[in-house]
CSV table of C-alpha atoms in Angstrom, one decimal:
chain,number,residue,atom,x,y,z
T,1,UNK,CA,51.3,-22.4,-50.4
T,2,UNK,CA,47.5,-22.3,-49.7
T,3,UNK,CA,48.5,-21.0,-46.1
T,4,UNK,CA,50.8,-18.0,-47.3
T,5,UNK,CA,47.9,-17.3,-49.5
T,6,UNK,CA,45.4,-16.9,-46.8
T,7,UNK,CA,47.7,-15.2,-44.4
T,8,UNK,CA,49.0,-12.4,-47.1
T,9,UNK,CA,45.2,-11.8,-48.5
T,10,UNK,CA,44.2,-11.6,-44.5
T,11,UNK,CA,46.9,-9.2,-43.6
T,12,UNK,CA,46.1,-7.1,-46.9
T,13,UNK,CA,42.4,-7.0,-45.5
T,14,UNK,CA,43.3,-5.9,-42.4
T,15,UNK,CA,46.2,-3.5,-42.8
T,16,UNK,CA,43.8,-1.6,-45.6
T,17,UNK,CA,41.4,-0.5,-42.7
T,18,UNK,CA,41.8,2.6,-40.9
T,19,UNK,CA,42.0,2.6,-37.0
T,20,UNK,CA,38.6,5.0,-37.2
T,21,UNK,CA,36.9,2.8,-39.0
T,22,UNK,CA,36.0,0.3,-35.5
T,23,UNK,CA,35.8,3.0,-32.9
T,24,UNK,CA,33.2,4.9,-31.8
T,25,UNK,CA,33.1,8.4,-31.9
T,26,UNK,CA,33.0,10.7,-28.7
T,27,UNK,CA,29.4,12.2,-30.2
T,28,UNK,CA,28.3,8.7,-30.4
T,29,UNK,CA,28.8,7.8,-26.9
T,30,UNK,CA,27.9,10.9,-25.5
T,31,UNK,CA,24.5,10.8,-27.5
T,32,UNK,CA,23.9,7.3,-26.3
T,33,UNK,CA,24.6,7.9,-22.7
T,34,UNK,CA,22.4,10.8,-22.9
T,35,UNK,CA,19.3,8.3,-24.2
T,36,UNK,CA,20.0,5.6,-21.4
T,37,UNK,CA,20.3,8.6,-19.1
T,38,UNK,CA,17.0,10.0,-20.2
T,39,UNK,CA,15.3,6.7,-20.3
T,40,UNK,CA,16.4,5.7,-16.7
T,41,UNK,CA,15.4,9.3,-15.0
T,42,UNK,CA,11.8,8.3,-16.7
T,43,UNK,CA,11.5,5.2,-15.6
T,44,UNK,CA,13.1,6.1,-11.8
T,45,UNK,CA,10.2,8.8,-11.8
T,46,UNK,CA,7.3,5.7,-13.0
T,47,UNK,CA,8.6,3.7,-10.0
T,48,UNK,CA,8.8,6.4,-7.3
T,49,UNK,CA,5.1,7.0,-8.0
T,50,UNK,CA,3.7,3.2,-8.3
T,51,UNK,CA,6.1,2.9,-5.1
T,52,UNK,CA,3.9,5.8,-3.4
T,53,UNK,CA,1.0,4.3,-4.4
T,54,UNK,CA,1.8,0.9,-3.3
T,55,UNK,CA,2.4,2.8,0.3
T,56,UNK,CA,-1.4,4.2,0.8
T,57,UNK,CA,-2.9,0.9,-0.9
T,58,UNK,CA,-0.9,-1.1,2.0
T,59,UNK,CA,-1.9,1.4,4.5
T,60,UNK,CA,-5.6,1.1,3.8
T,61,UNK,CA,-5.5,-2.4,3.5
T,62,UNK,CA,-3.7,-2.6,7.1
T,63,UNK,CA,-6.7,-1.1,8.4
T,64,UNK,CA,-9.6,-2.8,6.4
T,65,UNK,CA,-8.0,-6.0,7.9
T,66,UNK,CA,-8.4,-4.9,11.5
T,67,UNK,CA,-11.7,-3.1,10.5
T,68,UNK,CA,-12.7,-7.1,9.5
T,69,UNK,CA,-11.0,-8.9,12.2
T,70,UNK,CA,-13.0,-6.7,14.4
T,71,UNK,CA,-16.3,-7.7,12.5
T,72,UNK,CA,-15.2,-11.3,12.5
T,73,UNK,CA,-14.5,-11.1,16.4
T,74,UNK,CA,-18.3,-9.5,16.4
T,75,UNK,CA,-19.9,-12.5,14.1
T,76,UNK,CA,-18.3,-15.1,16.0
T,77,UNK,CA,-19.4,-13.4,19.7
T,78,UNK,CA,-15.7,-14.4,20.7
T,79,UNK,CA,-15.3,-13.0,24.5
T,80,UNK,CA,-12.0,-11.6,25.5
T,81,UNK,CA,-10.8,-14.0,28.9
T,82,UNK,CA,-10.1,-11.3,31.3
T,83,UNK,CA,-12.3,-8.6,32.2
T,84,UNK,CA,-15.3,-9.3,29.7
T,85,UNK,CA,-17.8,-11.6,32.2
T,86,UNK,CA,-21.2,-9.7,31.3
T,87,UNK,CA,-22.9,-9.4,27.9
T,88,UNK,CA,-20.7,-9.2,24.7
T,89,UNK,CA,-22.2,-6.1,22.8
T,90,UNK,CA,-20.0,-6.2,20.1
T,91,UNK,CA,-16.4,-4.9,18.7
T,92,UNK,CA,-15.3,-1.4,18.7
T,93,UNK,CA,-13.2,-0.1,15.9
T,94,UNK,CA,-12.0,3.6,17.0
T,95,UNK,CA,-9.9,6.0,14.8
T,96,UNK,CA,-8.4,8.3,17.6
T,97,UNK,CA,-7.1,11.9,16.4
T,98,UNK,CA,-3.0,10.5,16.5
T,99,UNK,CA,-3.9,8.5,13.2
T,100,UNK,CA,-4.0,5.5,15.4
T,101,UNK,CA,-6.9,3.5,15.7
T,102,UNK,CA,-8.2,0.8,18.7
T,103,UNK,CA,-10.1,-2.4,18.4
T,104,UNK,CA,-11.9,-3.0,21.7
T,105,UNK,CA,-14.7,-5.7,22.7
T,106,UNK,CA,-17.9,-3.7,24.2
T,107,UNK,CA,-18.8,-5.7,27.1
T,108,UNK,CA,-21.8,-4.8,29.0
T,109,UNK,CA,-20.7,-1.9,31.5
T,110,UNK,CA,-16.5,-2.1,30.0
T,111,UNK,CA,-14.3,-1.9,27.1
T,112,UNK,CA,-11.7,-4.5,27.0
T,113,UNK,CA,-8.7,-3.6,25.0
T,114,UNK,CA,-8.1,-6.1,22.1
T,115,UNK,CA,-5.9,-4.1,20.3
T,116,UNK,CA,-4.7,-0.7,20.9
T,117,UNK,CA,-3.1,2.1,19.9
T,118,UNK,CA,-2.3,0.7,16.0
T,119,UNK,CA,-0.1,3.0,13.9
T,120,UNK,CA,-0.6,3.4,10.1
T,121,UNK,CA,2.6,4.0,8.2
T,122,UNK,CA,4.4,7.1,8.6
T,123,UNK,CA,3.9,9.3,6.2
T,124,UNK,CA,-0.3,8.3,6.3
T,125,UNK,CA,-3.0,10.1,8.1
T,126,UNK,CA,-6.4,9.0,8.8
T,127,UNK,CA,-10.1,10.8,9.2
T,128,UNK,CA,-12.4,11.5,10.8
T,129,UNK,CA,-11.7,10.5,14.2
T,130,UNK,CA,-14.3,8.1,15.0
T,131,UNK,CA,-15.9,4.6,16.5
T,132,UNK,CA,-18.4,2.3,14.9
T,133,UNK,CA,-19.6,-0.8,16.5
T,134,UNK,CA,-19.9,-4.0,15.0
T,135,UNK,CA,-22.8,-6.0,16.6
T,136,UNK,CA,-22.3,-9.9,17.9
T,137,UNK,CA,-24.1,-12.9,15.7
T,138,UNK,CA,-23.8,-10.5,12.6
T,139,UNK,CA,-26.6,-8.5,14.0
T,140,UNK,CA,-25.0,-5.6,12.1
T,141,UNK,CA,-23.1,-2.4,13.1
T,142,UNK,CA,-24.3,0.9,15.2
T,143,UNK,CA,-24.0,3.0,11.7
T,144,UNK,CA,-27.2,4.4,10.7
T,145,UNK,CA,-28.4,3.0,7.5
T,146,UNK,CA,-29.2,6.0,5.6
T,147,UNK,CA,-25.3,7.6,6.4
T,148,UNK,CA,-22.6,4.6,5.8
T,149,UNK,CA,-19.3,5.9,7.8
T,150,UNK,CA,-16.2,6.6,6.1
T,151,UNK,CA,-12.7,6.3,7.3
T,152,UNK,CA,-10.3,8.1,5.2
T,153,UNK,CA,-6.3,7.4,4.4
T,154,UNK,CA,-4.4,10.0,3.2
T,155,UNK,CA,-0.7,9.9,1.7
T,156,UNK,CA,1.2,13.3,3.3
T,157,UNK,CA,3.7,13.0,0.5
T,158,UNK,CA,0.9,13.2,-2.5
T,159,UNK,CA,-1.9,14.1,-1.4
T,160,UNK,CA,-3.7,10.7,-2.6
T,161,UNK,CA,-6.4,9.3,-0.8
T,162,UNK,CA,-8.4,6.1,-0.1
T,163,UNK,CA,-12.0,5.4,0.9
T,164,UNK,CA,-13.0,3.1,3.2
T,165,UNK,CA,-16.6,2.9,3.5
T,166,UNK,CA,-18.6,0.7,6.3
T,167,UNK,CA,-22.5,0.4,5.8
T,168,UNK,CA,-25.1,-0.3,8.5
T,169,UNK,CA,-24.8,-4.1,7.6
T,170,UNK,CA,-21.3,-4.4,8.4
T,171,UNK,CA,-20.3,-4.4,4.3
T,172,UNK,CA,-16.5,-3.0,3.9
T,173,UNK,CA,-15.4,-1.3,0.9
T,174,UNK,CA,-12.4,0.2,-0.1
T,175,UNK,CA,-12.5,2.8,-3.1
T,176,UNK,CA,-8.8,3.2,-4.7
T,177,UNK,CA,-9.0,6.9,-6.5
């Protein structure tokens, strides 16, 4: 009896409600899809740029790396083996005019090749074309101390650009704007 209770007060419940009365409306799920679409354009955008971003910031740090490898070669007076049997001047680090850039040992008389021709990403550009040497023993660089040198990586897409500055003593800096 308890059963056929439940069961008739159950199907009472039920049959009283309207087939509306669980279903969304098409206003409803247009004005919801319209919010997620809205909110994932925004966010696509955010990522684009911190993606853009993240691009110049590895660029810059590709070549602070070699700028340090080049001091470290310096400090250390590590000879190249093959054509370097004079005096080790020091370490050239050369930004040529194809946004590549060479690191070179300065031996007395020739340059050795350590490496050369080193692309930045595509997309990246880097200024001024120029050479700084970096001194063996950590006597310092060849930069004047009153005029640190700056090398500059710029994004072609955005326009963004990075500092890297080099004083007379060899101190590296990158400035993020």
């Amino acid at each position: 009896m308890k059963k056929d209770y439940l069961y008739t007060k159950y199907k009472i419940i039920y049959s009283s409600r309207k087939a509306h009365d669980t279903a969304f409306t098409l206003i409803e799920l247009l004005v919801v899809l319209g919010i997620i679409s809205v909110l994932f354009s925004v966010g696509f955008a955010n990522f684009r740029g911190y993606q853009r971003k993240q691009a110049i910031m590895a660029a810059a740090r590709q070549v602070e790396g070699d700028i340090r490898l080049a001091q470290e070669y310096a400090s250390q007076g590590k000879k190249p083996t093959v054509t370097c049997t004079g005096y080790l001047n020091g370490y050239l680090f050369i930004v040529n005019a194809d946004n590549t850039y060479d690191i070179r040992a300065d031996c007395s008389g020739t340059d050795e090749t350590v490496k050369d021709n080193i692309a930045i990403s595509s997309g990246m550009t880097l200024t001024p074309a120029t050479s700084m040497l970096f001194k063996v023993l950590g006597l310092g660089t060849d930069i004047p101390s009153a005029s640190p040198k700056t090398i500059i990586v710029t994004s072609s897409l955005t326009g963004d650009k990075v500092d890297i500055v080099i004083t007379y003593s060899g101190v590296v800096t990158v400035d993020f704007e």
